[in-house]
Amino acid sequence: MDKFSIKALNLYYGDFRALKDVELHIQPSEITAFIGPSGCGKSTLLKTLNRMNDLIENCKISGEILLDGEDIYGTMDVNLLRKRVGMVFQKPNPFPMSIYDNVAYGPRTHGIRGKQALDEIVERSLKDAAIWDEVKDRLKKNALGLSGGQQQRLCIARALAVQPDVLLMDEPTSALDPISTSKIEELVLELKNQYTIIIVTHNMQQAARISDKTAFFLLGEVVEVGNTESLFSMPKDKRTEDYITGRFG
């Protein structure tokens, strides 16, 4: 079964049609990359998958998005949806509190209060985000004192703490230096063993390095989707080829 099944999806901001009849099937335990020029709809689609667009005035959606066969815009509780579908943003956004409290924040909101349980969740999440060894001796320190790359890995740990099924990543390395970017990419490849990952990236080399499937967006439409290696080496649509080769304009 598809992890996400997206059918005939249209999204409007007022009269502007930002997504046009999107059809897409996201497989479990794979990394799917969304690529395309700025303003093409890839981040807009990403935000529909955990209903963040609900927060935008005059946003209207038609079509169907199924998570494990269940309509996320039907009777599914939005808080449960966001527990199952975590989000990591373009710029690291740790809360202005301790490293420990950043990771424990989500579990606490879902009713976990016991110290031992929280300690275990914090340690596991930080280990899964490959940052435990760097912060284990300063868990009570303010998270804003971490480097940019460490902050982003902390944000990944925070997302993992509620044990989601899916991890959405909106250009998670665009604000980071090459070394931090490499660490995040290595982490993402490790995490796909446990999670379904969808990543928006402007960096086509990054998509080629880490993703199993790639979808190319243009003007709110999915132009082409397929195995990353095939799509990059033998694109079927000339618009995809022009974008990949840099002739797009």
GROMACS .gro file of N, CA, C and O in nm, residues 33-95:
model
  252
   33ALA      N    1   1.216   1.287  -0.353
   33ALA     CA    2   1.258   1.427  -0.366
   33ALA      C    3   1.160   1.501  -0.456
   33ALA      O    4   1.117   1.448  -0.559
   34PHE      N    5   1.125   1.623  -0.416
   34PHE     CA    6   1.048   1.714  -0.500
   34PHE      C    7   1.146   1.820  -0.552
   34PHE      O    8   1.209   1.890  -0.472
   35ILE      N    9   1.160   1.830  -0.685
   35ILE     CA   10   1.248   1.931  -0.743
   35ILE      C   11   1.168   2.019  -0.837
   35ILE      O   12   1.058   1.983  -0.880
   36GLY      N   13   1.227   2.134  -0.872
   36GLY     CA   14   1.163   2.228  -0.963
   36GLY      C   15   1.199   2.369  -0.927
   36GLY      O   16   1.252   2.395  -0.818
   37PRO      N   17   1.173   2.465  -1.016
   37PRO     CA   18   1.208   2.605  -0.990
   37PRO      C   19   1.126   2.665  -0.876
   37PRO      O   20   1.024   2.608  -0.835
   38SER      N   21   1.170   2.777  -0.826
   38SER     CA   22   1.097   2.845  -0.718
   38SER      C   23   0.955   2.875  -0.761
   38SER      O   24   0.930   2.913  -0.877
   39GLY      N   25   0.862   2.857  -0.668
   39GLY     CA   26   0.722   2.889  -0.696
   39GLY      C   27   0.648   2.786  -0.778
   39GLY      O   28   0.539   2.815  -0.827
   40CYS      N   29   0.705   2.666  -0.789
   40CYS     CA   30   0.642   2.565  -0.877
   40CYS      C   31   0.540   2.477  -0.804
   40CYS      O   32   0.473   2.396  -0.865
   41GLY      N   33   0.532   2.489  -0.670
   41GLY     CA   34   0.431   2.415  -0.596
   41GLY      C   35   0.483   2.304  -0.508
   41GLY      O   36   0.406   2.240  -0.436
   42LYS      N   37   0.615   2.279  -0.509
   42LYS     CA   38   0.665   2.163  -0.434
   42LYS      C   39   0.651   2.182  -0.283
   42LYS      O   40   0.609   2.089  -0.213
   43SER      N   41   0.684   2.300  -0.230
   43SER     CA   42   0.666   2.323  -0.086
   43SER      C   43   0.519   2.333  -0.049
   43SER      O   44   0.478   2.290   0.059
   44THR      N   45   0.439   2.387  -0.141
   44THR     CA   46   0.294   2.393  -0.117
   44THR      C   47   0.237   2.254  -0.100
   44THR      O   48   0.159   2.227  -0.008
   45LEU      N   49   0.277   2.161  -0.188
   45LEU     CA   50   0.229   2.023  -0.175
   45LEU      C   51   0.278   1.962  -0.044
   45LEU      O   52   0.201   1.895   0.026
   46LEU      N   53   0.405   1.986  -0.012
   46LEU     CA   54   0.459   1.929   0.112
   46LEU      C   55   0.374   1.970   0.232
   46LEU      O   56   0.343   1.888   0.319
   47LYS      N   57   0.333   2.095   0.234
   47LYS     CA   58   0.257   2.146   0.349
   47LYS      C   59   0.112   2.097   0.351
   47LYS      O   60   0.046   2.108   0.455
   48THR      N   61   0.063   2.046   0.238
   48THR     CA   62  -0.071   1.987   0.242
   48THR      C   63  -0.069   1.851   0.310
   48THR      O   64  -0.173   1.804   0.359
   49LEU      N   65   0.049   1.787   0.313
   49LEU     CA   66   0.057   1.649   0.362
   49LEU      C   67   0.045   1.639   0.514
   49LEU      O   68   0.023   1.530   0.567
   50ASN      N   69   0.066   1.752   0.585
   50ASN     CA   70   0.030   1.752   0.728
   50ASN      C   71  -0.063   1.869   0.761
   50ASN      O   72  -0.073   1.912   0.874
   51ARG      N   73  -0.129   1.917   0.657
   51ARG     CA   74  -0.235   2.018   0.667
   51ARG      C   75  -0.187   2.150   0.726
   51ARG      O   76  -0.264   2.222   0.790
   52MET      N   77  -0.063   2.186   0.699
   52MET     CA   78  -0.017   2.318   0.743
   52MET      C   79  -0.084   2.430   0.665
   52MET      O   80  -0.092   2.543   0.712
   53ASN      N   81  -0.131   2.399   0.544
   53ASN     CA   82  -0.201   2.501   0.467
   53ASN      C   83  -0.336   2.536   0.527
   53ASN      O   84  -0.398   2.635   0.486
   54ASP      N   85  -0.384   2.457   0.623
   54ASP     CA   86  -0.507   2.492   0.695
   54ASP      C   87  -0.495   2.628   0.762
   54ASP      O   88  -0.594   2.696   0.787
   55LEU      N   89  -0.371   2.667   0.794
   55LEU     CA   90  -0.347   2.791   0.869
   55LEU      C   91  -0.349   2.914   0.778
   55LEU      O   92  -0.342   3.026   0.828
   56ILE      N   93  -0.357   2.893   0.646
   56ILE     CA   94  -0.351   3.004   0.551
   56ILE      C   95  -0.493   3.044   0.510
   56ILE      O   96  -0.572   2.960   0.467
   57GLU      N   97  -0.522   3.174   0.523
   57GLU     CA   98  -0.655   3.225   0.489
   57GLU      C   99  -0.680   3.211   0.340
   57GLU      O  100  -0.590   3.225   0.257
   58ASN      N  101  -0.803   3.183   0.304
   58ASN     CA  102  -0.846   3.172   0.163
   58ASN      C  103  -0.778   3.057   0.090
   58ASN      O  104  -0.767   3.060  -0.033
   59CYS      N  105  -0.732   2.956   0.163
   59CYS     CA  106  -0.674   2.837   0.101
   59CYS      C  107  -0.784   2.732   0.085
   59CYS      O  108  -0.849   2.694   0.183
   60LYS      N  109  -0.805   2.688  -0.039
   60LYS     CA  110  -0.908   2.588  -0.067
   60LYS      C  111  -0.842   2.469  -0.136
   60LYS      O  112  -0.757   2.486  -0.222
   61ILE      N  113  -0.887   2.350  -0.097
   61ILE     CA  114  -0.828   2.227  -0.150
   61ILE      C  115  -0.939   2.135  -0.199
   61ILE      O  116  -1.042   2.120  -0.133
   62SER      N  117  -0.915   2.076  -0.316
   62SER     CA  118  -1.004   1.971  -0.365
   62SER      C  119  -0.919   1.851  -0.404
   62SER      O  120  -0.799   1.863  -0.425
   63GLY      N  121  -0.984   1.735  -0.415
   63GLY     CA  122  -0.910   1.613  -0.443
   63GLY      C  123  -0.896   1.529  -0.318
   63GLY      O  124  -0.971   1.546  -0.221
   64GLU      N  125  -0.798   1.441  -0.319
   64GLU     CA  126  -0.788   1.342  -0.212
   64GLU      C  127  -0.641   1.317  -0.177
   64GLU      O  128  -0.557   1.303  -0.265
   65ILE      N  129  -0.614   1.315  -0.046
   65ILE     CA  130  -0.482   1.273   0.003
   65ILE      C  131  -0.506   1.164   0.107
   65ILE      O  132  -0.569   1.187   0.211
   66LEU      N  133  -0.458   1.044   0.077
   66LEU     CA  134  -0.474   0.931   0.167
   66LEU      C  135  -0.341   0.898   0.232
   66LEU      O  136  -0.238   0.889   0.166
   67LEU      N  137  -0.343   0.882   0.364
   67LEU     CA  138  -0.228   0.836   0.441
   67LEU      C  139  -0.260   0.695   0.490
   67LEU      O  140  -0.353   0.677   0.568
   68ASP      N  141  -0.187   0.596   0.440
   68ASP     CA  142  -0.217   0.456   0.471
   68ASP      C  143  -0.364   0.425   0.444
   68ASP      O  144  -0.431   0.355   0.521
   69GLY      N  145  -0.416   0.482   0.336
   69GLY     CA  146  -0.553   0.454   0.295
   69GLY      C  147  -0.660   0.539   0.361
   69GLY      O  148  -0.778   0.527   0.328
   70GLU      N  149  -0.622   0.629   0.453
   70GLU     CA  150  -0.719   0.712   0.526
   70GLU      C  151  -0.710   0.856   0.478
   70GLU      O  152  -0.601   0.913   0.466
   71ASP      N  153  -0.825   0.915   0.450
   71ASP     CA  154  -0.832   1.052   0.397
   71ASP      C  155  -0.793   1.152   0.506
   71ASP      O  156  -0.862   1.164   0.608
   72ILE      N  157  -0.683   1.225   0.485
   72ILE     CA  158  -0.636   1.316   0.590
   72ILE      C  159  -0.725   1.440   0.601
   72ILE      O  160  -0.719   1.512   0.701
   73TYR      N  161  -0.805   1.467   0.498
   73TYR     CA  162  -0.897   1.581   0.505
   73TYR      C  163  -1.039   1.534   0.538
   73TYR      O  164  -1.134   1.611   0.528
   74GLY      N  165  -1.052   1.407   0.577
   74GLY     CA  166  -1.182   1.355   0.618
   74GLY      C  167  -1.200   1.369   0.768
   74GLY      O  168  -1.198   1.479   0.823
   75THR      N  169  -1.211   1.255   0.835
   75THR     CA  170  -1.237   1.257   0.980
   75THR      C  171  -1.109   1.249   1.063
   75THR      O  172  -1.116   1.250   1.185
   76MET      N  173  -0.994   1.243   0.998
   76MET     CA  174  -0.869   1.229   1.074
   76MET      C  175  -0.843   1.354   1.159
   76MET      O  176  -0.851   1.467   1.109
   77ASP      N  177  -0.811   1.333   1.285
   77ASP     CA  178  -0.777   1.443   1.375
   77ASP      C  179  -0.644   1.505   1.331
   77ASP      O  180  -0.546   1.435   1.311
   78VAL      N  181  -0.642   1.638   1.318
   78VAL     CA  182  -0.523   1.705   1.264
   78VAL      C  183  -0.404   1.691   1.359
   78VAL      O  184  -0.288   1.682   1.313
   79ASN      N  185  -0.427   1.684   1.489
   79ASN     CA  186  -0.316   1.665   1.583
   79ASN      C  187  -0.255   1.527   1.569
   79ASN      O  188  -0.133   1.511   1.577
   80LEU      N  189  -0.340   1.426   1.547
   80LEU     CA  190  -0.290   1.291   1.522
   80LEU      C  191  -0.213   1.287   1.390
   80LEU      O  192  -0.107   1.223   1.381
   81LEU      N  193  -0.265   1.356   1.289
   81LEU     CA  194  -0.196   1.361   1.160
   81LEU      C  195  -0.055   1.418   1.177
   81LEU      O  196   0.042   1.362   1.125
   82ARG      N  197  -0.043   1.527   1.252
   82ARG     CA  198   0.089   1.591   1.267
   82ARG      C  199   0.181   1.512   1.358
   82ARG      O  200   0.302   1.534   1.355
   83LYS      N  201   0.125   1.424   1.438
   83LYS     CA  202   0.208   1.330   1.513
   83LYS      C  203   0.266   1.225   1.418
   83LYS      O  204   0.382   1.185   1.429
   84ARG      N  205   0.184   1.182   1.324
   84ARG     CA  206   0.227   1.078   1.228
   84ARG      C  207   0.313   1.134   1.116
   84ARG      O  208   0.390   1.060   1.055
   85VAL      N  209   0.299   1.263   1.088
   85VAL     CA  210   0.371   1.325   0.976
   85VAL      C  211   0.449   1.445   1.030
   85VAL      O  212   0.395   1.554   1.047
   86GLY      N  213   0.578   1.422   1.060
   86GLY     CA  214   0.662   1.528   1.117
   86GLY      C  215   0.717   1.620   1.010
   86GLY      O  216   0.717   1.588   0.891
   87MET      N  217   0.764   1.737   1.053
   87MET     CA  218   0.809   1.840   0.958
   87MET      C  219   0.941   1.901   1.005
   87MET      O  220   0.956   1.934   1.123
   88VAL      N  221   1.033   1.915   0.912
   88VAL     CA  222   1.159   1.986   0.937
   88VAL      C  223   1.168   2.098   0.835
   88VAL      O  224   1.154   2.075   0.714
   89PHE      N  225   1.193   2.220   0.882
   89PHE     CA  226   1.183   2.338   0.796
   89PHE      C  227   1.318   2.377   0.736
   89PHE      O  228   1.423   2.323   0.771
   90GLN      N  229   1.310   2.476   0.647
   90GLN     CA  230   1.428   2.521   0.573
   90GLN      C  231   1.535   2.577   0.667
   90GLN      O  232   1.652   2.541   0.657
   91LYS      N  233   1.493   2.662   0.758
   91LYS     CA  234   1.587   2.719   0.855
   91LYS      C  235   1.568   2.650   0.989
   91LYS      O  236   1.454   2.629   1.033
   92PRO      N  237   1.676   2.613   1.055
   92PRO     CA  238   1.663   2.551   1.189
   92PRO      C  239   1.581   2.641   1.280
   92PRO      O  240   1.604   2.763   1.285
   93ASN      N  241   1.484   2.583   1.349
   93ASN     CA  242   1.397   2.664   1.434
   93ASN      C  243   1.380   2.603   1.573
   93ASN      O  244   1.268   2.573   1.616
   94PRO      N  245   1.493   2.581   1.644
   94PRO     CA  246   1.478   2.528   1.781
   94PRO      C  247   1.403   2.626   1.869
   94PRO      O  248   1.410   2.748   1.849
   95PHE      N  249   1.329   2.572   1.965
   95PHE     CA  250   1.260   2.658   2.061
   95PHE      C  251   1.364   2.721   2.155
   95PHE      O  252   1.469   2.660   2.181
   0.00000   0.00000   0.00000
